[in-house]
Backbone as JSON Lines, residues from 0, in Angstrom:
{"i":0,"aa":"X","n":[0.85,-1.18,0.0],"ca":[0.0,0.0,0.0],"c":[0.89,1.23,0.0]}
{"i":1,"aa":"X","n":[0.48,2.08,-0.66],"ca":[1.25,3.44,-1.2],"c":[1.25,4.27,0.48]}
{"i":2,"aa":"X","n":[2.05,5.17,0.67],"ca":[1.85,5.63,1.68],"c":[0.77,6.9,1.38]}
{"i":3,"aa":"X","n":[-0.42,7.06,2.18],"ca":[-1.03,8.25,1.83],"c":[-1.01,9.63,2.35]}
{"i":4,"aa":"X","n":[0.11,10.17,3.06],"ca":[0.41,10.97,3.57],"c":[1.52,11.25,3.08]}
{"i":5,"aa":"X","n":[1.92,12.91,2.89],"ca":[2.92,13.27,2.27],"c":[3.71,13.99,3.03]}
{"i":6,"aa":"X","n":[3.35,14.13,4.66],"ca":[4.13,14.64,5.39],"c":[4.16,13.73,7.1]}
{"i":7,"aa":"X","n":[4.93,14.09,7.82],"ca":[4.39,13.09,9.05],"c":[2.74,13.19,9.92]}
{"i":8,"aa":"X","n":[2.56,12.12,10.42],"ca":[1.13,12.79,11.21],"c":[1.39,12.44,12.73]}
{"i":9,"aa":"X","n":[0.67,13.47,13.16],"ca":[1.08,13.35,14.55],"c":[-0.17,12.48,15.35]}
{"i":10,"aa":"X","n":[0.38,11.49,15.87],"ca":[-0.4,10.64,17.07],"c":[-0.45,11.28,18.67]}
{"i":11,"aa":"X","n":[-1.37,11.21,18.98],"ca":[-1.81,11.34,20.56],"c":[-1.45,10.24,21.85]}
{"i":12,"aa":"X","n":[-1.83,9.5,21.0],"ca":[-2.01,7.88,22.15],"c":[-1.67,6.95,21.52]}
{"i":13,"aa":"X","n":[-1.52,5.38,22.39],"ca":[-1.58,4.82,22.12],"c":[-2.46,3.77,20.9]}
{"i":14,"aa":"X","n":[-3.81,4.38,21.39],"ca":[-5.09,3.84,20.17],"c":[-4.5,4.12,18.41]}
{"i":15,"aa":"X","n":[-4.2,5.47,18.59],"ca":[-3.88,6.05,17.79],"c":[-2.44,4.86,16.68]}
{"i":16,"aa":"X","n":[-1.74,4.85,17.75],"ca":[-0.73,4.1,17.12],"c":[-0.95,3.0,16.53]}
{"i":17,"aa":"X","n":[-1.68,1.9,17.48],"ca":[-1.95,0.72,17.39],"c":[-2.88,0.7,16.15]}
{"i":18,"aa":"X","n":[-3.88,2.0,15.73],"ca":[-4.27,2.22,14.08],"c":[-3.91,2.12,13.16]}
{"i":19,"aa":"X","n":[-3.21,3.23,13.29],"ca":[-1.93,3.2,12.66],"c":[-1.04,2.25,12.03]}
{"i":20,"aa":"X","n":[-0.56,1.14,12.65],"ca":[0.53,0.17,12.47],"c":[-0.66,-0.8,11.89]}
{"i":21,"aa":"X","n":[-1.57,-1.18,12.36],"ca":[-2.97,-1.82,12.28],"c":[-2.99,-1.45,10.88]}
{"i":22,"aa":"X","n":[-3.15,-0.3,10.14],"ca":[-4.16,0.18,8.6],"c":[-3.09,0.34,7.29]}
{"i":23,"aa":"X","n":[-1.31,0.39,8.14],"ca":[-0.61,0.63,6.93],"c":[0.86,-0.36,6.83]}
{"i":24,"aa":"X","n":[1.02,-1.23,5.72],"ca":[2.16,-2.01,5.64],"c":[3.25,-1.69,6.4]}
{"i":25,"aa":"X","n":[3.64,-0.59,6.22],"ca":[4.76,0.08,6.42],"c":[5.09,1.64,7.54]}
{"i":26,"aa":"X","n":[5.5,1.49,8.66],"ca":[4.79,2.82,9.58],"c":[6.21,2.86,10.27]}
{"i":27,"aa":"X","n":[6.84,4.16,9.79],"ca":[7.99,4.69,10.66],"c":[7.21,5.64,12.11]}
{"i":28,"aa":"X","n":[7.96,5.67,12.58],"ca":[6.83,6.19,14.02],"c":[8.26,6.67,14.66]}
{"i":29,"aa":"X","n":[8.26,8.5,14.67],"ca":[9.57,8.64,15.77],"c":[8.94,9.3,17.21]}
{"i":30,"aa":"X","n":[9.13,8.88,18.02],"ca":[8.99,9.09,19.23],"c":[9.7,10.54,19.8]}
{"i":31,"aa":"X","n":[9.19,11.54,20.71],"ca":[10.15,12.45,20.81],"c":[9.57,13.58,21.86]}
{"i":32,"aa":"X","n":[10.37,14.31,22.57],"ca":[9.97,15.0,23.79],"c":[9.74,17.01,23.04]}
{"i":33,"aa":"X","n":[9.21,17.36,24.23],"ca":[8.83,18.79,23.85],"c":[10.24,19.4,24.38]}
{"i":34,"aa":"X","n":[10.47,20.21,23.58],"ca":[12.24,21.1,23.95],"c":[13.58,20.28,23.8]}
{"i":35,"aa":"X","n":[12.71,19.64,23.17],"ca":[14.24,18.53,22.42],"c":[14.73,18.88,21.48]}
{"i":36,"aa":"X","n":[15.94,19.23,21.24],"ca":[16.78,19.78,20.05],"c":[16.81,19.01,19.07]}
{"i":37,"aa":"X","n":[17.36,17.58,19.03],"ca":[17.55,17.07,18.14],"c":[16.15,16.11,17.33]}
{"i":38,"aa":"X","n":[14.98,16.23,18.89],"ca":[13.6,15.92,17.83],"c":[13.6,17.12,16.87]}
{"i":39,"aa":"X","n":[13.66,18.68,17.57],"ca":[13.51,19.24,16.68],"c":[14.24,18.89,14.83]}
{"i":40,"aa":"X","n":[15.65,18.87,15.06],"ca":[16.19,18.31,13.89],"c":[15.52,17.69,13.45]}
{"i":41,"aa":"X","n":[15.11,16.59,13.62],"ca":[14.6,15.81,12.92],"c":[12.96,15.8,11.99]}
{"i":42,"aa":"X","n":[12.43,17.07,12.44],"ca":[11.41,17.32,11.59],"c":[11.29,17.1,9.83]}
{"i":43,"aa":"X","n":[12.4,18.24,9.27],"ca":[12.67,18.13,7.92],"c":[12.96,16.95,7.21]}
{"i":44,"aa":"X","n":[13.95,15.78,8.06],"ca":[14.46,14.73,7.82],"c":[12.71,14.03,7.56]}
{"i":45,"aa":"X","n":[12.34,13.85,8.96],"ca":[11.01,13.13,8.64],"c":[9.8,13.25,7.65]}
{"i":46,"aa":"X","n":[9.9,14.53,7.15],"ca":[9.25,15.14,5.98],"c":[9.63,14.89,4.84]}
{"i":47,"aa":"X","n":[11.18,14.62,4.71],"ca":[11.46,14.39,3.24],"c":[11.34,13.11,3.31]}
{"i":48,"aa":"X","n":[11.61,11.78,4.66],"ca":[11.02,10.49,3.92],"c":[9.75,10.28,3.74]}
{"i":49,"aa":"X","n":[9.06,11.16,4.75],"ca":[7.43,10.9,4.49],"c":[6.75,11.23,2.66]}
{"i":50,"aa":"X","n":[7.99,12.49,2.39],"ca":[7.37,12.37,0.83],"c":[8.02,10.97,0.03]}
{"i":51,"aa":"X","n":[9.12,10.57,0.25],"ca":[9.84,10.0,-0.75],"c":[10.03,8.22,-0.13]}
{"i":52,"aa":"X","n":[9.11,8.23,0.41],"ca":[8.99,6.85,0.93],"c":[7.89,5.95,0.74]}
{"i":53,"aa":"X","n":[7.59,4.52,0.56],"ca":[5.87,4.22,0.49],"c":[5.35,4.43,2.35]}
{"i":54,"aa":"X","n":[6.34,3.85,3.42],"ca":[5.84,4.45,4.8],"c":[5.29,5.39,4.76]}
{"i":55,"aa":"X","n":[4.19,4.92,5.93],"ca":[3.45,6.1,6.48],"c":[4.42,6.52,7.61]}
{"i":56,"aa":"X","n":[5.03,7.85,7.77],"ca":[5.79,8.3,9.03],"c":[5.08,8.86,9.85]}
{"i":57,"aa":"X","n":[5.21,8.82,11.02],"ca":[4.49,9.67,12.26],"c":[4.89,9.92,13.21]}
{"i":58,"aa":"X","n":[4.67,10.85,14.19],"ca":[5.38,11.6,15.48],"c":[4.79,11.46,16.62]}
{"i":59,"aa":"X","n":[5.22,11.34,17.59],"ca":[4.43,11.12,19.11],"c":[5.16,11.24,20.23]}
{"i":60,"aa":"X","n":[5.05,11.9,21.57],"ca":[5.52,12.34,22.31],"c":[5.23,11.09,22.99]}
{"i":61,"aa":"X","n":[5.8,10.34,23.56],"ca":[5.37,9.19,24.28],"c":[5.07,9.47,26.39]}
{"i":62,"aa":"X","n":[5.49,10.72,26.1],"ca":[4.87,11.05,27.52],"c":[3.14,11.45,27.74]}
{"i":63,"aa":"X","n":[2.55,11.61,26.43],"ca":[1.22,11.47,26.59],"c":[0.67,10.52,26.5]}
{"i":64,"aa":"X","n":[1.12,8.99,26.71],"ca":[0.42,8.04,26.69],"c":[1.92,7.29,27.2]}
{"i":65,"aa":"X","n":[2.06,7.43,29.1],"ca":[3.16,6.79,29.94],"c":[3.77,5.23,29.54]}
{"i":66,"aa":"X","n":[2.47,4.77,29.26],"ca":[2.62,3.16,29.2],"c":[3.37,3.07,27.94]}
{"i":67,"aa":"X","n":[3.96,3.89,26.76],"ca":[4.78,3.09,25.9],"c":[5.97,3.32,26.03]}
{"i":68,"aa":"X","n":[6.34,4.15,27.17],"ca":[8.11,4.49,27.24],"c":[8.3,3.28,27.45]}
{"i":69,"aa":"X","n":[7.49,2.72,28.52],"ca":[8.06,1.03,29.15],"c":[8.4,0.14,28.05]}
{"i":70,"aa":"X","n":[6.43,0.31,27.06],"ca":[6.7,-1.15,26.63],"c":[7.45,-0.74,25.73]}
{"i":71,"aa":"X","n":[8.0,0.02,25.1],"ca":[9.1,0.46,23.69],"c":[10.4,0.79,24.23]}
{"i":72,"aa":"X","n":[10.81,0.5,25.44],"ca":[11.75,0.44,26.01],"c":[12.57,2.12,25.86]}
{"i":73,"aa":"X","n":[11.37,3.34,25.59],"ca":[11.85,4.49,25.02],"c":[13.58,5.18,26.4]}
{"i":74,"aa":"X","n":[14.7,5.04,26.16],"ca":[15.95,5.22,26.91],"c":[16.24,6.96,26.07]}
{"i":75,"aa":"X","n":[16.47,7.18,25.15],"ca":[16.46,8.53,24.27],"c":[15.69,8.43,23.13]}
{"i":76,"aa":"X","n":[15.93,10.16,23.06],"ca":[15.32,10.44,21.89],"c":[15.78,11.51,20.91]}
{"i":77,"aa":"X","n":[15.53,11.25,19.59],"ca":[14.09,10.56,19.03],"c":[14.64,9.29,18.91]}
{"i":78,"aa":"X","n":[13.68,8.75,18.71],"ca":[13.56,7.29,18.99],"c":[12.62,6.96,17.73]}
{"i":79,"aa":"X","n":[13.06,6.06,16.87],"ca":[12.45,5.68,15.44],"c":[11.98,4.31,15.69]}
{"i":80,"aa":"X","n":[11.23,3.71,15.42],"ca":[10.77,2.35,15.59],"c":[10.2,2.43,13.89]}
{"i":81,"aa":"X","n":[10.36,1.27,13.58],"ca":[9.89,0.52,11.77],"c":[8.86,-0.46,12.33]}
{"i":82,"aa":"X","n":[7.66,-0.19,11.88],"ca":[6.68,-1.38,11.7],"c":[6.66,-1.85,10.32]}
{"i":83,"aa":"X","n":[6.69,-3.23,10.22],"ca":[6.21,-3.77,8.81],"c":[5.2,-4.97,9.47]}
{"i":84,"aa":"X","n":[4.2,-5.01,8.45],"ca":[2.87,-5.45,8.69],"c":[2.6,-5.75,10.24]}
{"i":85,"aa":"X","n":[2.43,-5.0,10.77],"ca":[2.09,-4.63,12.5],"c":[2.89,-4.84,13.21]}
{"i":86,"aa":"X","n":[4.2,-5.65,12.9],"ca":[5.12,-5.96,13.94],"c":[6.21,-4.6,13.94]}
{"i":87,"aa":"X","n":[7.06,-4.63,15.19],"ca":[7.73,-3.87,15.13],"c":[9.24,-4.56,15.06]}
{"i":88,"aa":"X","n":[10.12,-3.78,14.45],"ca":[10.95,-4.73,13.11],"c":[12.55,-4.09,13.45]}
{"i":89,"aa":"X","n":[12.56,-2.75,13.94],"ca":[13.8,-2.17,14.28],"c":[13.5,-0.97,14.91]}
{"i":90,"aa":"X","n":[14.69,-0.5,15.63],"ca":[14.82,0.32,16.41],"c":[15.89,1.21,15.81]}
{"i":91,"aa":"X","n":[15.9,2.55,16.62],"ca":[17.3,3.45,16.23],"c":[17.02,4.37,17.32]}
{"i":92,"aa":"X","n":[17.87,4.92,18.32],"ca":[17.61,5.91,19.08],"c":[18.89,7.13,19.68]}
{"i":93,"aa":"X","n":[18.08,8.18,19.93],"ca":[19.37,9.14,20.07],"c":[20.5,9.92,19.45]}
{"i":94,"aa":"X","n":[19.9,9.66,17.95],"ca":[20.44,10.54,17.34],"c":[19.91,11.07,16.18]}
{"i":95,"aa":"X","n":[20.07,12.1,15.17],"ca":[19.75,12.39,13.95],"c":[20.29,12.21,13.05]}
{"i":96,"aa":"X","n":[19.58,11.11,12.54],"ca":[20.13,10.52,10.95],"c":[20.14,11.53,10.15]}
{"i":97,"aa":"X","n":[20.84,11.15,8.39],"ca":[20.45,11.92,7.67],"c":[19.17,11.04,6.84]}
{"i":98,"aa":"X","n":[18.56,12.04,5.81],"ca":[17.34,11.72,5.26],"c":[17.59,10.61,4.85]}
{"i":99,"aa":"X","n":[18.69,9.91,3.97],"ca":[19.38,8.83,3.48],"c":[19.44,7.71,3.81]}
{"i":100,"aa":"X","n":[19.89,8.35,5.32],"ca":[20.17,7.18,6.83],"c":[18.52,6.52,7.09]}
{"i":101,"aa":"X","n":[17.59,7.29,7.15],"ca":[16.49,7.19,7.69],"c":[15.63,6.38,6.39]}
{"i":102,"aa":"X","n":[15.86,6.89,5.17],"ca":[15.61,6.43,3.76],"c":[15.75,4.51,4.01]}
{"i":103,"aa":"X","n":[17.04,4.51,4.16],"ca":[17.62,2.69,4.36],"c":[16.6,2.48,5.15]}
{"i":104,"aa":"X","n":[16.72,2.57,6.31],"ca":[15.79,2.29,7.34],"c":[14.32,1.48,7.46]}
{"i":105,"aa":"X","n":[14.42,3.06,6.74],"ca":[12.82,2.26,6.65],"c":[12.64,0.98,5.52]}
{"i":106,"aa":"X","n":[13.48,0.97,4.51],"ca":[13.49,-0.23,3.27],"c":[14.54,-1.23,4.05]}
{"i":107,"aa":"X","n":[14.21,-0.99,5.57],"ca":[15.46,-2.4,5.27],"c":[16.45,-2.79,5.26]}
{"i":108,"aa":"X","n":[16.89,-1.49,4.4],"ca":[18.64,-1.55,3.83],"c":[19.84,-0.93,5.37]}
{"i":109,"aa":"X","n":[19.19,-1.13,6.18],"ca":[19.96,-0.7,7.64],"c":[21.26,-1.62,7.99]}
Protein backbone atom coordinates (compact mmCIF):
# COMPACT_ATOMS: atom_id res chain seq x y z
CA UNK A 1 0.00 0.00 0.00
CA UNK A 2 1.25 3.44 -1.20
CA UNK A 3 1.85 5.63 1.68
CA UNK A 4 -1.03 8.25 1.83
CA UNK A 5 0.41 10.97 3.57
CA UNK A 6 2.92 13.27 2.27
CA UNK A 7 4.13 14.64 5.39
CA UNK A 8 4.39 13.09 9.05
CA UNK A 9 1.13 12.79 11.21
CA UNK A 10 1.08 13.35 14.55
CA UNK A 11 -0.40 10.64 17.07
CA UNK A 12 -1.81 11.34 20.56
CA UNK A 13 -2.01 7.88 22.15
CA UNK A 14 -1.58 4.82 22.12
CA UNK A 15 -5.09 3.84 20.17
CA UNK A 16 -3.88 6.05 17.79
CA UNK A 17 -0.73 4.10 17.12
CA UNK A 18 -1.95 0.72 17.39
CA UNK A 19 -4.27 2.22 14.08
CA UNK A 20 -1.93 3.20 12.66
CA UNK A 21 0.53 0.17 12.47
CA UNK A 22 -2.97 -1.82 12.28
CA UNK A 23 -4.16 0.18 8.60
CA UNK A 24 -0.61 0.63 6.93
CA UNK A 25 2.16 -2.01 5.64
CA UNK A 26 4.76 0.08 6.42
CA UNK A 27 4.79 2.82 9.58
CA UNK A 28 7.99 4.69 10.66
CA UNK A 29 6.83 6.19 14.02
CA UNK A 30 9.57 8.64 15.77
CA UNK A 31 8.99 9.09 19.23
CA UNK A 32 10.15 12.45 20.81
CA UNK A 33 9.97 15.00 23.79
CA UNK A 34 8.83 18.79 23.85
CA UNK A 35 12.24 21.10 23.95
CA UNK A 36 14.24 18.53 22.42
CA UNK A 37 16.78 19.78 20.05
CA UNK A 38 17.55 17.07 18.14
CA UNK A 39 13.60 15.92 17.83
CA UNK A 40 13.51 19.24 16.68
CA UNK A 41 16.19 18.31 13.89
CA UNK A 42 14.60 15.81 12.92
CA UNK A 43 11.41 17.32 11.59
CA UNK A 44 12.67 18.13 7.92
CA UNK A 45 14.46 14.73 7.82
CA UNK A 46 11.01 13.13 8.64
CA UNK A 47 9.25 15.14 5.98
CA UNK A 48 11.46 14.39 3.24
CA UNK A 49 11.02 10.49 3.92
CA UNK A 50 7.43 10.90 4.49
CA UNK A 51 7.37 12.37 0.83
CA UNK A 52 9.84 10.00 -0.75
CA UNK A 53 8.99 6.85 0.93
CA UNK A 54 5.87 4.22 0.49
CA UNK A 55 5.84 4.45 4.80
CA UNK A 56 3.45 6.10 6.48
CA UNK A 57 5.79 8.30 9.03
CA UNK A 58 4.49 9.67 12.26
CA UNK A 59 5.38 11.60 15.48
CA UNK A 60 4.43 11.12 19.11
CA UNK A 61 5.52 12.34 22.31
CA UNK A 62 5.37 9.19 24.28
CA UNK A 63 4.87 11.05 27.52
CA UNK A 64 1.22 11.47 26.59
CA UNK A 65 0.42 8.04 26.69
CA UNK A 66 3.16 6.79 29.94
CA UNK A 67 2.62 3.16 29.20
CA UNK A 68 4.78 3.09 25.90
CA UNK A 69 8.11 4.49 27.24
CA UNK A 70 8.06 1.03 29.15
CA UNK A 71 6.70 -1.15 26.63
CA UNK A 72 9.10 0.46 23.69
CA UNK A 73 11.75 0.44 26.01
CA UNK A 74 11.85 4.49 25.02
CA UNK A 75 15.95 5.22 26.91
CA UNK A 76 16.46 8.53 24.27
CA UNK A 77 15.32 10.44 21.89
CA UNK A 78 14.09 10.56 19.03
CA UNK A 79 13.56 7.29 18.99
CA UNK A 80 12.45 5.68 15.44
CA UNK A 81 10.77 2.35 15.59
CA UNK A 82 9.89 0.52 11.77
CA UNK A 83 6.68 -1.38 11.70
CA UNK A 84 6.21 -3.77 8.81
CA UNK A 85 2.87 -5.45 8.69
CA UNK A 86 2.09 -4.63 12.50
CA UNK A 87 5.12 -5.96 13.94
CA UNK A 88 7.73 -3.87 15.13
CA UNK A 89 10.95 -4.73 13.11
CA UNK A 90 13.80 -2.17 14.28
CA UNK A 91 14.82 0.32 16.41
CA UNK A 92 17.30 3.45 16.23
CA UNK A 93 17.61 5.91 19.08
CA UNK A 94 19.37 9.14 20.07
CA UNK A 95 20.44 10.54 17.34
CA UNK A 96 19.75 12.39 13.95
CA UNK A 97 20.13 10.52 10.95
CA UNK A 98 20.45 11.92 7.67
CA UNK A 99 17.34 11.72 5.26
CA UNK A 100 19.38 8.83 3.48
CA UNK A 101 20.17 7.18 6.83
CA UNK A 102 16.49 7.19 7.69
CA UNK A 103 15.61 6.43 3.76
CA UNK A 104 17.62 2.69 4.36
CA UNK A 105 15.79 2.29 7.34
CA UNK A 106 12.82 2.26 6.65
CA UNK A 107 13.49 -0.23 3.27
CA UNK A 108 15.46 -2.40 5.27
CA UNK A 109 18.64 -1.55 3.83
CA UNK A 110 19.96 -0.70 7.64
Amino acid sequence: MAATHDRPVSLSNRDDLDELVADHDRVLVEFHTEGCGKCKAMEPVLSAVARTTDAVVATMNPRDDPVLVDEYDVRSVPKLMLFVDGELVATREGEVPSVDEVQAFVSGEN
